[in-house]
Structures are given as structure tokens and as C-alpha cells.
């Protein structure tokens, strides 16, 4: 790893100011993606400095804000799983967080990191799409369905920090991840579904985590068989080291059927 300057701001205002004015600077939250990439020298452009957000109190915690739950961008998955508000109002998010890595990764990994890393296989991302989450940054609020704009590309400006994620209360969302093992597995297919409003959000089946719009339209008409047929046209799976496109297509349809059956049973 080449030498990188390590900057530890003491407040969010400080972090925002440093990020805007330091060329070649890269934010670091839990480091579970970035440290791996720095060691492998796959970060482009190679950062000259790392801005450590981990200890900033403003980016931590889970709180109720009017009719939503707001989660700090640098809150860990362990903190998210332990939150009563998440358990009570966002159980699908807790379920997704429990599938991420194992305890060590859950102690350090964050929603801000999962979002900014923008892997198509990021496990919280379909859940955030199904809840119509809002990504809050140091300067604006971005609806999640506008956030992912290409393979590992987001709507964030190069000097913009995610500060929190807001999810609405009162929505029922179901989650399922299919991987090789129960822990430490990258998703082959990961899905989150909401009945009302109809949301079908899927990861690992395209270059971005996506909403299956044709399937959602069929679900809106309560036509479950049409939704299951349509979802195969909504996704763009590829063959890769984890799976084949044909497998992902079949599994996507099976998982959708399973989640919709679970909804129907209440
Ligand atoms: C062994 C292992 C297992 C894993 N298992 C899973 C898994 O099962 N499912 C899964 O989805 N992921 C998994 N991951 C990936 C990783 O843990 C998650 O993506 C995690 O959410 C990243 O969060 P972080 O805080 O560690 O991000 P970091 O590594 O700190 O940062 C990731 C990226 O986000 C940027 N960033 C971080 N915070 C901000 C912010 N506030 N504003 C703007 N940019 C920011 C960084 O610059 C970097 O580009 C795994 C990783 C490892 C090493």
C-alpha cells in the first residue's frame, strides 16, 4: 500500500470543509470495502489522503424524525440490528444487516459505505429501494431510486458526503438473500419486496441494484403470476464466478414467488 495521509476531523462541519478542499481525499467509514481496495491497489484515482468519518458523532445513531427513521451514515450494522426502532419499524433492514459478512464486518460496516461503494450485490441496497429511502448528504436529499446511475457509479458529487439515510415508518417489506453460504457470502440474488406500494427491488442481477418496474406494475394490479413472469424481463443478469445468468433468472422468479406467498399468508 502506498503512503496515504490519514485525516481525522473532529466534527461533520470540519469533515465537509476538509473533503471539499483536499485534492485526492477519500472518505473512510468502517473501512471494510476501502481498506481491501487500498491494499489491492484497486482504488482509482489512488487517494493521497483518507478522511476518517468513523468517530463523528453526527454520523452515528438511529433516531425517529417525524414519520421516518433516520440512520447515521457511519452507524455500524451491529448498531442498526440492536436498534429498537429498526427492529420495530424496519425489520427487513435488520434482516439484511444480519446477512452481511460476519460479526467483525457487522461491527465496522456502515450503510453510508454500502451506498457509496454501490456494488450491485450490496445487500442493504434492495431494502433501501423497497422502502423508498432518502439518502441525505451534506447538501441535499437524494431519493434512492435516483442514486445508482451505473456500475458502481452514484449520483454523489466528488466532494459530497452521505450523512444519513431516512426510511419511512409504516411499510411492510420482506427480504431474502441467496448466496453460497449463510455467512460471508456475496449475494447471487438479493431481493426486497413491499406490497403497498408495490416495490420489487433486486441486487446482483444487473449492473446496478434495480427496481423491477414491469413486475411492480403487475403487482399493483394484484396479478402475481404476471409479476413473476415480468420480473425475468426486468433484470439483466450475467454469467460470473458466483453464478450463471440462467440460474439468477430462475432464482429471481422463485424468490419473488416465495416472498409474495409469504405476504399473502400475512
Ligand atoms: C469479509 C467481507 C465480507 C463482506 N460481506 C458483505 C456482505 O455480505 N454484503 C454486503 O453488502 N457487503 C459485504 N461486504 C462489503 C462491506 O462490508 C459493505 O459494503 C459495507 O457496508 C461497507 O461499509 P464501510 O463503512 O466499511 O465502507 P468503507 O470501506 O469505509 O467505504 C466504502 C466506500 O464508501 C465511501 N464512503 C464511506 N462512507 C461514506 C460517506 N459517508 N459519504 C461518502 N462516501 C463514503 C468510501 O470512500 C468508499 O469508497 C463485505 C466485506 C468484507 C471485507
Coordinates of C-alpha atoms and ligand atoms in Angstrom, one line a residue:
X1 CA 0.0 0.0 0.0
X2 CA 1.4 3.4 -0.9
X3 CA 1.7 6.1 1.8
X4 CA -1.7 7.8 2.4
X5 CA -2.2 10.8 4.7
X6 CA -4.7 10.0 7.5
X7 CA -7.0 12.8 8.5
X8 CA -9.3 12.6 11.5
X9 CA -11.8 15.5 11.6
X10 CA -13.5 16.4 14.9
X11 CA -16.9 17.4 13.6
X12 CA -19.0 16.9 10.5
X13 CA -18.5 20.6 9.5
X14 CA -14.8 20.1 9.7
X15 CA -15.1 16.9 7.6
X16 CA -17.2 18.6 4.9
X17 CA -14.7 21.5 4.7
X18 CA -11.6 19.2 4.5
X19 CA -13.3 17.0 1.9
X20 CA -14.1 20.0 -0.3
X21 CA -10.7 21.5 -0.1
X22 CA -8.2 18.5 -0.1
X23 CA -7.4 17.1 -3.5
X24 CA -7.2 13.3 -3.7
X25 CA -9.0 12.7 -0.5
X26 CA -11.2 9.7 0.1
X27 CA -13.8 9.2 2.9
X28 CA -13.4 6.2 5.2
X29 CA -16.2 4.9 7.4
X30 CA -15.8 1.3 8.6
X31 CA -13.1 0.6 6.0
X32 CA -14.4 -2.9 5.2
X33 CA -14.5 -2.1 1.5
X34 CA -11.9 0.7 1.2
X35 CA -9.1 -0.9 3.2
X36 CA -9.4 -4.1 1.0
X37 CA -9.3 -1.9 -2.1
X38 CA -6.3 0.2 -0.8
X39 CA -4.3 -3.0 -0.1
X40 CA -5.2 -4.4 -3.5
X41 CA -4.4 -1.0 -5.1
X42 CA -7.6 -1.0 -7.0
X43 CA -8.8 2.4 -5.9
X44 CA -8.9 4.8 -8.9
X45 CA -7.6 7.5 -8.7
X46 CA -5.2 6.4 -5.9
X47 CA -6.1 8.5 -2.9
X48 CA -3.5 10.8 -1.3
X49 CA -5.4 11.2 1.9
X50 CA -8.1 9.3 3.8
X51 CA -10.8 11.2 5.7
X52 CA -11.8 9.1 8.7
X53 CA -15.6 9.6 9.4
X54 CA -15.8 6.7 11.8
X55 CA -15.8 8.6 15.1
X56 CA -18.0 11.5 14.1
X57 CA -21.0 11.6 16.5
X58 CA -23.2 13.4 13.9
X59 CA -22.9 10.3 11.6
X60 CA -23.8 7.8 14.3
X61 CA -27.1 6.6 15.8
X62 CA -30.6 5.7 14.8
X63 CA -33.4 8.2 15.6
X64 CA -37.1 8.9 14.9
X65 CA -37.6 12.0 12.8
X66 CA -41.3 12.8 12.2
X67 CA -42.7 9.9 10.2
X68 CA -39.4 8.3 9.4
X69 CA -36.4 6.6 11.0
X70 CA -33.0 8.3 10.3
X71 CA -29.9 6.2 10.4
X72 CA -26.4 7.9 10.6
X73 CA -24.3 7.2 7.6
X74 CA -21.5 5.8 9.8
X75 CA -23.6 3.8 12.2
X76 CA -22.5 0.1 12.2
X77 CA -24.7 -2.8 11.2
X78 CA -24.3 -4.0 14.7
X79 CA -25.8 -0.7 16.0
X80 CA -28.6 -1.0 13.3
X81 CA -29.5 -4.5 14.3
X82 CA -29.6 -3.5 18.0
X83 CA -31.8 -0.5 17.4
X84 CA -35.4 -0.9 18.8
X85 CA -36.7 1.5 16.1
X86 CA -35.2 -0.7 13.4
X87 CA -36.4 -3.9 15.0
X88 CA -39.9 -2.5 15.3
X89 CA -40.3 -0.5 12.1
X90 CA -37.7 -1.7 9.7
X91 CA -37.3 -5.5 10.3
X92 CA -36.3 -6.1 6.7
X93 CA -33.3 -3.8 7.2
X94 CA -32.3 -5.7 10.3
X95 CA -32.6 -8.9 8.4
X96 CA -30.4 -7.6 5.6
X97 CA -27.8 -6.3 8.1
X98 CA -27.6 -9.7 9.8
X99 CA -26.6 -11.4 6.5
X100 CA -23.6 -9.0 5.9
X101 CA -20.3 -10.7 6.3
X102 CA -20.0 -12.0 9.9
X103 CA -19.7 -10.2 13.3
X104 CA -16.4 -8.5 12.6
X105 CA -17.8 -6.9 9.4
X106 CA -21.1 -6.0 11.0
X107 CA -19.2 -4.2 13.8
X108 CA -17.5 -1.9 11.2
X109 CA -19.6 -1.9 8.1
X110 CA -22.0 1.0 7.5
X111 CA -24.9 2.0 5.3
X112 CA -23.0 5.0 4.0
X113 CA -20.2 2.7 2.9
X114 CA -22.6 0.2 1.3
X115 CA -24.3 3.0 -0.6
X116 CA -21.2 4.9 -1.7
X117 CA -19.5 1.6 -2.7
X118 CA -22.6 0.9 -4.9
X119 CA -21.9 -2.7 -5.6
X120 CA -24.7 -4.4 -7.5
X121 CA -24.5 -7.1 -4.8
X122 CA -24.7 -4.6 -1.8
X123 CA -27.2 -6.4 0.5
X124 CA -28.9 -3.4 2.1
X125 CA -29.5 -1.6 -1.2
X126 CA -32.6 -3.5 -2.4
X127 CA -34.1 -3.0 1.1
X128 CA -33.4 0.8 0.8
X129 CA -35.0 0.8 -2.6
X130 CA -38.1 -1.1 -1.3
X131 CA -38.5 1.4 1.5
X132 CA -38.1 4.4 -0.9
X133 CA -35.3 5.6 1.4
X134 CA -33.8 9.0 1.0
X135 CA -30.0 9.5 1.0
X136 CA -29.2 12.6 3.0
X137 CA -25.9 14.3 2.2
X138 CA -24.1 17.4 3.5
X139 CA -26.1 19.4 0.9
X140 CA -29.2 17.6 -0.3
X141 CA -31.7 14.7 0.0
X142 CA -31.5 12.2 -2.9
X143 CA -34.3 9.7 -3.5
X144 CA -32.8 6.3 -3.6
X145 CA -34.3 5.4 -7.0
X146 CA -32.1 8.3 -8.4
X147 CA -29.0 7.3 -6.5
X148 CA -27.4 4.4 -8.6
X149 CA -26.6 5.7 -12.1
X150 CA -24.3 3.0 -13.5
X151 CA -21.9 0.2 -12.5
X152 CA -20.5 1.4 -9.1
X153 CA -21.5 4.9 -10.0
X154 CA -23.7 7.1 -7.9
X155 CA -25.4 10.5 -8.1
X156 CA -22.9 11.8 -5.4
X157 CA -20.7 14.7 -6.4
X158 CA -17.0 14.0 -6.0
X159 CA -16.9 16.2 -2.8
X160 CA -20.2 15.2 -1.3
X161 CA -20.6 13.2 1.9
X162 CA -23.5 10.9 2.8
X163 CA -24.6 11.9 6.3
X164 CA -27.7 9.8 6.9
X165 CA -30.4 7.6 5.4
X166 CA -34.1 8.2 6.0
X167 CA -36.7 5.4 5.8
X168 CA -40.4 5.9 6.2
X169 CA -42.4 4.3 9.0
X170 CA -45.4 2.0 8.3
X171 CA -44.3 0.0 5.3
X172 CA -44.1 -3.8 5.3
X173 CA -41.0 -5.1 3.5
X174 CA -39.8 -8.7 3.1
X175 CA -36.2 -9.6 2.4
X176 CA -34.3 -12.6 1.0
X177 CA -30.7 -13.2 0.1
X178 CA -29.5 -16.2 -1.8
X179 CA -25.7 -16.9 -1.5
X180 CA -23.5 -19.9 -1.4
X181 CA -23.4 -20.0 2.5
X182 CA -25.4 -18.5 5.3
X183 CA -22.5 -16.1 6.3
X184 CA -19.6 -14.5 4.5
X185 CA -21.3 -14.9 1.1
X186 CA -21.7 -12.4 -1.7
X187 CA -25.3 -12.5 -3.0
X188 CA -26.2 -14.4 -6.1
X189 CA -29.6 -12.8 -5.9
X190 CA -30.8 -10.4 -3.1
X191 CA -34.4 -9.1 -3.1
X192 CA -36.7 -6.9 -1.0
X193 CA -40.4 -6.6 -1.7
X194 CA -43.2 -4.3 -0.5
X195 CA -46.9 -5.0 -1.2
X196 CA -48.3 -1.5 -0.7
X197 CA -47.0 0.4 -2.5
X198 CA -45.7 -2.3 -4.9
X199 CA -41.9 -2.4 -4.8
X200 CA -39.7 -5.2 -6.1
X201 CA -36.0 -4.3 -5.7
X202 CA -33.2 -6.7 -6.6
X203 CA -29.5 -6.9 -6.4
X204 CA -26.8 -9.0 -8.2
X205 CA -29.0 -9.2 -11.4
X206 CA -27.8 -6.1 -13.3
X207 CA -25.1 -3.5 -13.2
X208 CA -27.0 -1.6 -10.5
X209 CA -29.4 -2.6 -7.7
X210 CA -32.7 -2.1 -9.5
X211 CA -36.4 -1.8 -9.2
X212 CA -38.3 -4.3 -11.3
X213 CA -40.8 -1.8 -12.8
X214 CA -42.8 -4.2 -15.1
X215 CA -43.2 -6.7 -12.2
X216 CA -44.2 -3.9 -9.9
X217 CA -46.9 -2.7 -12.4
X218 CA -48.3 -6.3 -12.5
X219 CA -48.2 -6.5 -8.6
X220 CA -50.1 -3.2 -8.4
X221 CA -52.9 -4.9 -10.4
X222 CA -52.6 -7.8 -7.9
X223 CA -51.6 -10.1 -10.8
X224 CA -49.0 -12.2 -9.1
X225 CA -48.4 -14.6 -12.0
X226 CA -47.8 -11.7 -14.4
X227 CA -45.4 -10.1 -11.9
X228 CA -43.4 -13.4 -11.7
X229 CA -43.3 -13.6 -15.5
X230 CA -42.4 -9.9 -15.9
X231 CA -39.5 -9.9 -13.4
X232 CA -37.4 -12.1 -15.8
X233 CA -37.6 -9.2 -18.3
X234 CA -36.8 -6.5 -15.8
X235 CA -33.4 -7.9 -14.8
X236 CA -30.1 -8.1 -16.8
X237 CA -28.1 -10.9 -15.1
X238 CA -24.7 -12.0 -16.3
X239 CA -22.6 -15.2 -16.0
X240 CA -19.8 -14.7 -13.5
X241 CA -17.7 -16.6 -10.9
X242 CA -20.7 -16.8 -8.5
X243 CA -23.4 -17.9 -10.8
X244 CA -24.9 -18.1 -14.3
X245 CA -27.4 -15.7 -15.8
X246 CA -29.9 -18.5 -16.3
X247 CA -29.6 -19.6 -12.6
X248 CA -30.1 -16.0 -11.5
X249 CA -33.2 -15.6 -13.7
X250 CA -34.8 -18.7 -12.3
X251 CA -33.9 -17.9 -8.7
X252 CA -35.2 -14.4 -9.0
X253 CA -38.6 -15.7 -10.1
X254 CA -38.6 -18.4 -7.3
X255 CA -37.6 -15.9 -4.6
X256 CA -40.2 -13.4 -5.8
X257 CA -42.9 -16.1 -5.6
X258 CA -41.7 -17.1 -2.1
X259 CA -41.8 -13.5 -0.9
X260 CA -45.3 -12.8 -2.4
X261 CA -46.6 -16.1 -0.9
X262 CA -45.3 -15.0 2.5
X263 CA -47.2 -11.7 2.1
X264 CA -50.4 -13.4 1.1
X265 CA -50.2 -15.6 4.2
X266 CA -49.8 -12.4 6.3
Ligands
LIG1 C1 -15.1 -10.2 4.5 C2 -16.2 -9.2 4.0 C3 -17.5 -9.6 3.9 C4 -18.4 -8.7 3.3 N1 -19.7 -9.2 3.2 C5 -20.7 -8.4 2.7 C6 -22.0 -8.8 2.5 O1 -22.3 -9.9 2.9 N2 -22.9 -8.0 2.0 C7 -22.5 -6.7 1.6 O2 -23.4 -5.9 1.1 N3 -21.3 -6.2 1.7 C8 -20.3 -7.0 2.3 N4 -19.0 -6.6 2.4 C9 -18.7 -5.2 1.9 C10 -18.7 -4.1 3.0 O3 -18.6 -4.7 4.3 C11 -20.0 -3.3 2.9 O4 -20.2 -2.7 1.7 C12 -20.0 -2.2 4.0 O5 -21.3 -1.7 4.1 C13 -19.1 -1.0 3.7 O6 -19.2 -0.1 4.7 P1 -17.9 0.6 5.3 O7 -18.3 1.6 6.3 O8 -16.9 -0.4 5.8 O9 -17.3 1.4 4.0 P2 -15.8 1.9 3.7 O10 -14.9 0.8 3.3 O11 -15.3 2.8 4.8 O12 -16.1 2.8 2.4 C14 -16.7 2.2 1.2 C15 -16.8 3.3 0.2 O13 -17.8 4.3 0.5 C16 -17.1 5.6 0.6 N5 -17.8 6.2 1.8 C17 -17.9 5.6 3.0 N6 -18.7 6.4 3.8 C18 -19.0 7.5 3.0 C19 -19.9 8.6 3.3 N7 -20.4 8.9 4.5 N8 -20.0 9.5 2.3 C20 -19.5 9.3 1.1 N9 -18.7 8.2 0.8 C21 -18.5 7.3 1.8 C22 -15.6 5.3 0.7 O14 -14.9 6.3 0.2 C23 -15.5 4.0 -0.1 O15 -15.5 4.4 -1.5 C24 -18.0 -7.4 2.9 C25 -16.7 -7.0 3.1 C26 -15.8 -7.9 3.6 C27 -14.3 -7.4 3.7

